[in-house]
CSV table of C-alpha atoms and ligand atoms in Angstrom, one decimal:
chain,number,residue,atom,x,y,z
A,1,UNK,CA,-30.2,19.2,-4.5
A,2,UNK,CA,-31.8,22.1,-5.6
A,3,UNK,CA,-32.6,21.1,-9.6
A,4,UNK,CA,-33.3,17.4,-8.2
A,5,UNK,CA,-36.0,18.7,-5.5
A,6,UNK,CA,-37.4,21.2,-8.6
A,7,UNK,CA,-37.8,18.0,-10.6
A,8,UNK,CA,-39.8,16.6,-8.0
A,9,UNK,CA,-41.7,19.6,-7.7
A,10,UNK,CA,-42.6,19.2,-11.2
A,11,UNK,CA,-43.6,15.9,-10.7
A,12,UNK,CA,-42.2,14.9,-14.4
A,13,UNK,CA,-40.2,11.5,-15.1
A,14,UNK,CA,-36.5,11.8,-14.5
A,15,UNK,CA,-33.5,9.4,-14.1
A,16,UNK,CA,-31.3,10.2,-11.2
A,17,UNK,CA,-27.5,9.2,-12.0
A,18,UNK,CA,-25.3,9.6,-8.9
A,19,UNK,CA,-21.9,11.5,-9.6
A,20,UNK,CA,-19.6,11.0,-6.5
A,21,UNK,CA,-17.3,13.4,-6.2
A,22,UNK,CA,-15.6,12.5,-3.5
A,23,UNK,CA,-14.7,9.2,-5.7
A,24,UNK,CA,-13.8,11.4,-8.4
A,25,UNK,CA,-16.3,10.6,-10.6
A,26,UNK,CA,-16.9,13.9,-11.9
A,27,UNK,CA,-13.5,14.1,-13.7
A,28,UNK,CA,-14.1,10.5,-15.8
A,29,UNK,CA,-13.7,11.0,-19.6
A,30,UNK,CA,-17.7,10.1,-19.9
A,31,UNK,CA,-18.5,12.6,-17.1
A,32,UNK,CA,-16.2,15.5,-18.6
A,33,UNK,CA,-17.9,15.0,-22.4
A,34,UNK,CA,-20.9,16.1,-20.2
A,35,UNK,CA,-19.8,18.9,-18.1
A,36,UNK,CA,-16.1,19.7,-19.3
A,37,UNK,CA,-16.0,21.7,-16.0
A,38,UNK,CA,-16.1,18.4,-14.1
A,39,UNK,CA,-18.7,20.2,-11.7
A,40,UNK,CA,-22.0,18.7,-10.5
A,41,UNK,CA,-25.4,18.8,-11.5
A,42,UNK,CA,-25.6,17.9,-14.9
A,43,UNK,CA,-28.7,17.7,-16.6
A,44,UNK,CA,-29.1,15.6,-20.1
A,45,UNK,CA,-32.5,16.0,-21.9
A,46,UNK,CA,-32.6,13.8,-25.2
A,47,UNK,CA,-29.8,15.4,-27.1
A,48,UNK,CA,-29.5,18.5,-24.8
A,49,UNK,CA,-26.9,18.9,-22.1
A,50,UNK,CA,-27.2,21.7,-19.5
A,51,UNK,CA,-25.0,22.8,-16.7
A,52,UNK,CA,-25.1,25.3,-13.8
A,53,UNK,CA,-27.6,24.4,-11.0
A,54,UNK,CA,-29.5,28.2,-11.5
A,55,UNK,CA,-29.4,27.3,-15.4
A,56,UNK,CA,-31.0,23.9,-15.0
A,57,UNK,CA,-33.6,25.2,-12.7
A,58,UNK,CA,-34.6,27.9,-14.8
A,59,UNK,CA,-34.7,25.7,-17.7
A,60,UNK,CA,-36.8,23.5,-16.0
A,61,UNK,CA,-39.0,26.3,-14.8
A,62,UNK,CA,-39.7,27.4,-18.6
A,63,UNK,CA,-40.3,23.7,-20.0
A,64,UNK,CA,-43.1,23.2,-17.0
A,65,UNK,CA,-44.7,26.4,-16.4
A,66,UNK,CA,-47.9,24.5,-14.8
A,67,UNK,CA,-45.7,23.9,-11.8
A,68,UNK,CA,-45.9,27.3,-10.8
A,69,UNK,CA,-42.2,27.4,-9.6
A,70,UNK,CA,-41.3,30.9,-11.3
A,71,UNK,CA,-43.5,33.9,-12.3
A,72,UNK,CA,-44.1,34.1,-16.0
A,73,UNK,CA,-42.0,36.2,-18.2
A,74,UNK,CA,-43.2,39.4,-18.2
A,75,UNK,CA,-45.6,38.4,-15.1
A,76,UNK,CA,-45.5,40.1,-11.7
A,77,UNK,CA,-42.2,39.4,-9.7
A,78,UNK,CA,-40.6,37.4,-12.7
A,79,UNK,CA,-37.9,40.3,-12.2
A,80,UNK,CA,-37.4,39.4,-8.7
A,81,UNK,CA,-37.4,36.1,-9.3
A,82,UNK,CA,-34.5,36.4,-11.8
A,83,UNK,CA,-32.5,38.7,-9.6
A,84,UNK,CA,-32.6,36.3,-6.2
A,85,UNK,CA,-31.9,33.4,-8.4
A,86,UNK,CA,-28.9,34.8,-10.0
A,87,UNK,CA,-28.0,36.5,-6.7
A,88,UNK,CA,-28.2,33.3,-4.8
A,89,UNK,CA,-25.9,31.4,-7.3
A,90,UNK,CA,-23.6,34.0,-8.2
A,91,UNK,CA,-23.0,36.1,-5.0
A,92,UNK,CA,-23.9,33.7,-1.9
A,93,UNK,CA,-23.0,30.5,-3.4
A,94,UNK,CA,-19.9,32.0,-4.6
A,95,UNK,CA,-19.2,33.2,-0.7
A,96,UNK,CA,-20.0,30.0,0.3
A,97,UNK,CA,-17.5,28.5,-1.7
A,98,UNK,CA,-14.8,30.5,-0.3
A,99,UNK,CA,-15.6,29.2,3.0
A,100,UNK,CA,-15.9,25.4,1.9
A,101,UNK,CA,-13.1,25.5,-0.5
A,102,UNK,CA,-10.6,28.1,0.4
A,103,UNK,CA,-8.2,25.6,-1.0
A,104,UNK,CA,-9.1,26.4,-4.4
A,105,UNK,CA,-8.1,29.8,-3.9
A,106,UNK,CA,-4.9,29.8,-1.7
A,107,UNK,CA,-1.8,27.4,-1.4
A,108,UNK,CA,-1.3,28.8,2.0
A,109,UNK,CA,-2.7,27.2,5.1
A,110,UNK,CA,-2.7,31.1,6.7
A,111,UNK,CA,-4.3,32.6,3.9
A,112,UNK,CA,-7.0,29.9,3.7
A,113,UNK,CA,-8.0,30.6,7.3
A,114,UNK,CA,-8.0,34.1,6.7
A,115,UNK,CA,-10.2,33.8,3.7
A,116,UNK,CA,-12.5,31.9,5.9
A,117,UNK,CA,-12.8,34.3,8.4
A,118,UNK,CA,-13.6,36.9,6.0
A,119,UNK,CA,-16.1,34.9,4.1
A,120,UNK,CA,-18.0,34.3,7.6
A,121,UNK,CA,-18.3,38.1,8.2
A,122,UNK,CA,-19.5,38.8,4.4
A,123,UNK,CA,-21.8,35.8,4.9
A,124,UNK,CA,-23.2,36.9,7.8
A,125,UNK,CA,-23.7,40.3,6.5
A,126,UNK,CA,-25.7,38.5,3.5
A,127,UNK,CA,-27.9,36.7,5.8
A,128,UNK,CA,-28.6,39.7,8.2
A,129,UNK,CA,-30.0,41.6,4.9
A,130,UNK,CA,-32.0,38.4,3.9
A,131,UNK,CA,-33.2,38.0,7.3
A,132,UNK,CA,-34.4,41.7,7.4
A,133,UNK,CA,-36.0,41.4,3.9
A,134,UNK,CA,-38.1,38.0,5.1
A,135,UNK,CA,-39.1,39.9,8.0
A,136,UNK,CA,-40.7,42.6,6.3
A,137,UNK,CA,-41.7,40.5,3.1
A,138,UNK,CA,-41.6,36.8,3.5
A,139,UNK,CA,-42.2,34.6,4.2
A,140,UNK,CA,-40.9,33.5,1.0
A,141,UNK,CA,-38.1,35.5,-1.6
A,142,UNK,CA,-40.9,36.9,-3.4
A,143,UNK,CA,-43.5,37.4,-0.5
A,144,UNK,CA,-46.4,35.1,0.1
A,145,UNK,CA,-45.4,33.3,-3.4
A,146,UNK,CA,-43.0,29.9,-3.2
A,147,UNK,CA,-40.7,29.6,-6.0
A,148,UNK,CA,-37.9,27.9,-7.2
A,149,UNK,CA,-35.6,30.7,-5.8
A,150,UNK,CA,-36.5,29.5,-2.3
A,151,UNK,CA,-35.4,26.0,-3.0
A,152,UNK,CA,-32.1,27.5,-4.2
A,153,UNK,CA,-31.9,29.4,-0.9
A,154,UNK,CA,-32.9,26.4,1.2
A,155,UNK,CA,-29.9,24.2,-0.5
A,156,UNK,CA,-27.4,27.1,0.1
A,157,UNK,CA,-28.8,27.8,3.8
A,158,UNK,CA,-27.7,24.0,4.6
A,159,UNK,CA,-23.9,24.9,3.3
A,160,UNK,CA,-23.8,27.2,6.5
A,161,UNK,CA,-24.7,24.1,9.0
A,162,UNK,CA,-21.1,24.0,10.1
A,163,UNK,CA,-20.3,27.6,10.6
A,164,UNK,CA,-20.4,29.5,13.9
A,165,UNK,CA,-23.4,31.2,12.9
A,166,UNK,CA,-25.5,29.0,10.4
A,167,UNK,CA,-28.0,30.2,8.3
A,168,UNK,CA,-30.9,28.8,10.8
A,169,UNK,CA,-29.9,31.5,13.7
A,170,UNK,CA,-31.6,34.0,11.5
A,171,UNK,CA,-35.3,33.5,12.4
A,172,UNK,CA,-36.9,34.6,9.1
A,173,UNK,CA,-34.4,32.9,6.9
A,174,UNK,CA,-35.3,29.6,9.3
A,175,UNK,CA,-38.8,30.3,8.7
A,176,UNK,CA,-38.5,29.9,4.7
A,177,UNK,CA,-35.9,26.9,5.3
A,178,UNK,CA,-38.7,25.4,7.6
A,179,UNK,CA,-41.4,26.1,5.2
A,180,UNK,CA,-39.4,24.8,2.0
A,181,UNK,CA,-37.7,21.9,3.5
A,182,UNK,CA,-41.3,20.6,4.8
A,183,UNK,CA,-42.3,20.2,0.9
A,184,UNK,CA,-42.9,16.9,0.1
A,185,UNK,CA,-40.7,17.4,-2.8
A,186,UNK,CA,-37.4,18.4,-0.7
A,187,UNK,CA,-38.3,15.5,1.8
A,188,UNK,CA,-38.5,13.0,-1.4
A,189,UNK,CA,-35.3,14.6,-2.9
A,190,UNK,CA,-33.2,14.5,0.2
A,191,UNK,CA,-34.6,10.8,1.0
A,192,UNK,CA,-33.4,9.7,-2.6
A,193,UNK,CA,-30.1,11.5,-2.1
A,194,UNK,CA,-29.6,10.0,1.3
A,195,UNK,CA,-28.9,12.9,2.9
A,196,UNK,CA,-30.0,14.7,6.2
A,197,UNK,CA,-29.8,18.3,7.1
A,198,UNK,CA,-26.7,18.1,9.1
A,199,UNK,CA,-25.0,15.1,7.3
A,200,UNK,CA,-21.5,15.5,6.0
A,201,UNK,CA,-22.2,15.4,2.3
A,202,UNK,CA,-22.6,18.5,0.2
B,301,GSH,N1,-22.2,26.9,-9.9
B,301,GSH,C1,-22.0,25.3,-9.8
B,301,GSH,C2,-21.2,25.2,-8.8
B,301,GSH,C3,-21.6,23.5,-8.6
B,301,GSH,C4,-20.2,23.0,-7.7
B,301,GSH,O1,-19.4,23.3,-7.4
B,301,GSH,N2,-20.5,21.5,-7.4
B,301,GSH,C5,-19.6,21.0,-6.6
B,301,GSH,C6,-20.6,20.0,-5.8
B,301,GSH,S1,-21.8,20.5,-4.5
B,301,GSH,C7,-18.8,20.1,-7.4
B,301,GSH,O2,-19.3,19.6,-8.5
B,301,GSH,N3,-17.7,19.9,-7.0
B,301,GSH,C8,-16.6,19.2,-7.2
B,301,GSH,C9,-15.2,20.1,-8.2
B,301,GSH,O3,-15.3,21.1,-8.1
B,301,GSH,O4,-14.4,19.7,-8.4
B,301,GSH,C10,-23.8,24.9,-10.0
B,301,GSH,O5,-24.3,25.7,-9.4
B,301,GSH,O6,-24.1,24.1,-10.5
């Protein structure tokens, strides 16, 4: 979702190729040649192949600086842009993976259940901190400046939709999500993916 929304923000030409994880299309030999980890998404740009959504986003922001989706290298708040994008993919997304895919971490049902409870607690702490930060210094992650980090956060907020306390229950997080998802690029991405906020697909 996030690299796709970034492509639409940039407005460059691209072809979207659906890899249906539910059907195991991420495990077929042709896909594994591109991404041996069998994870989605992968960007193919001519001879270049790149995976990891945050890396794809950084790459696209660098290729298309005119889109203004990231502060320029050495510019104001570039360091914070990097910090938040990496925090979202490395810490927040990883915690969400524990909640969604406890089965990747334990074969025991009781342990998986326990893992989800702990992940919920840790996610609650993360969203509380984000909410306070965004309340004081929002509405976006970089204050008044919208960036690709907001798109990434909005995507991860959707991952919480089935949790007892979803991200949208935090008012300043919700304000950011509302702003990011109201953008034509986000809406075009959702329509092309055929998903809505509360739908079943990741
Ligand atoms: N850190 C990776 C995570 C990618 C990821 O886990 N993608 C999911 C789909 S949302 C996937 O490919 N799952 C299939 C699997 O793990 O087998 C990224 O951000 O690109």
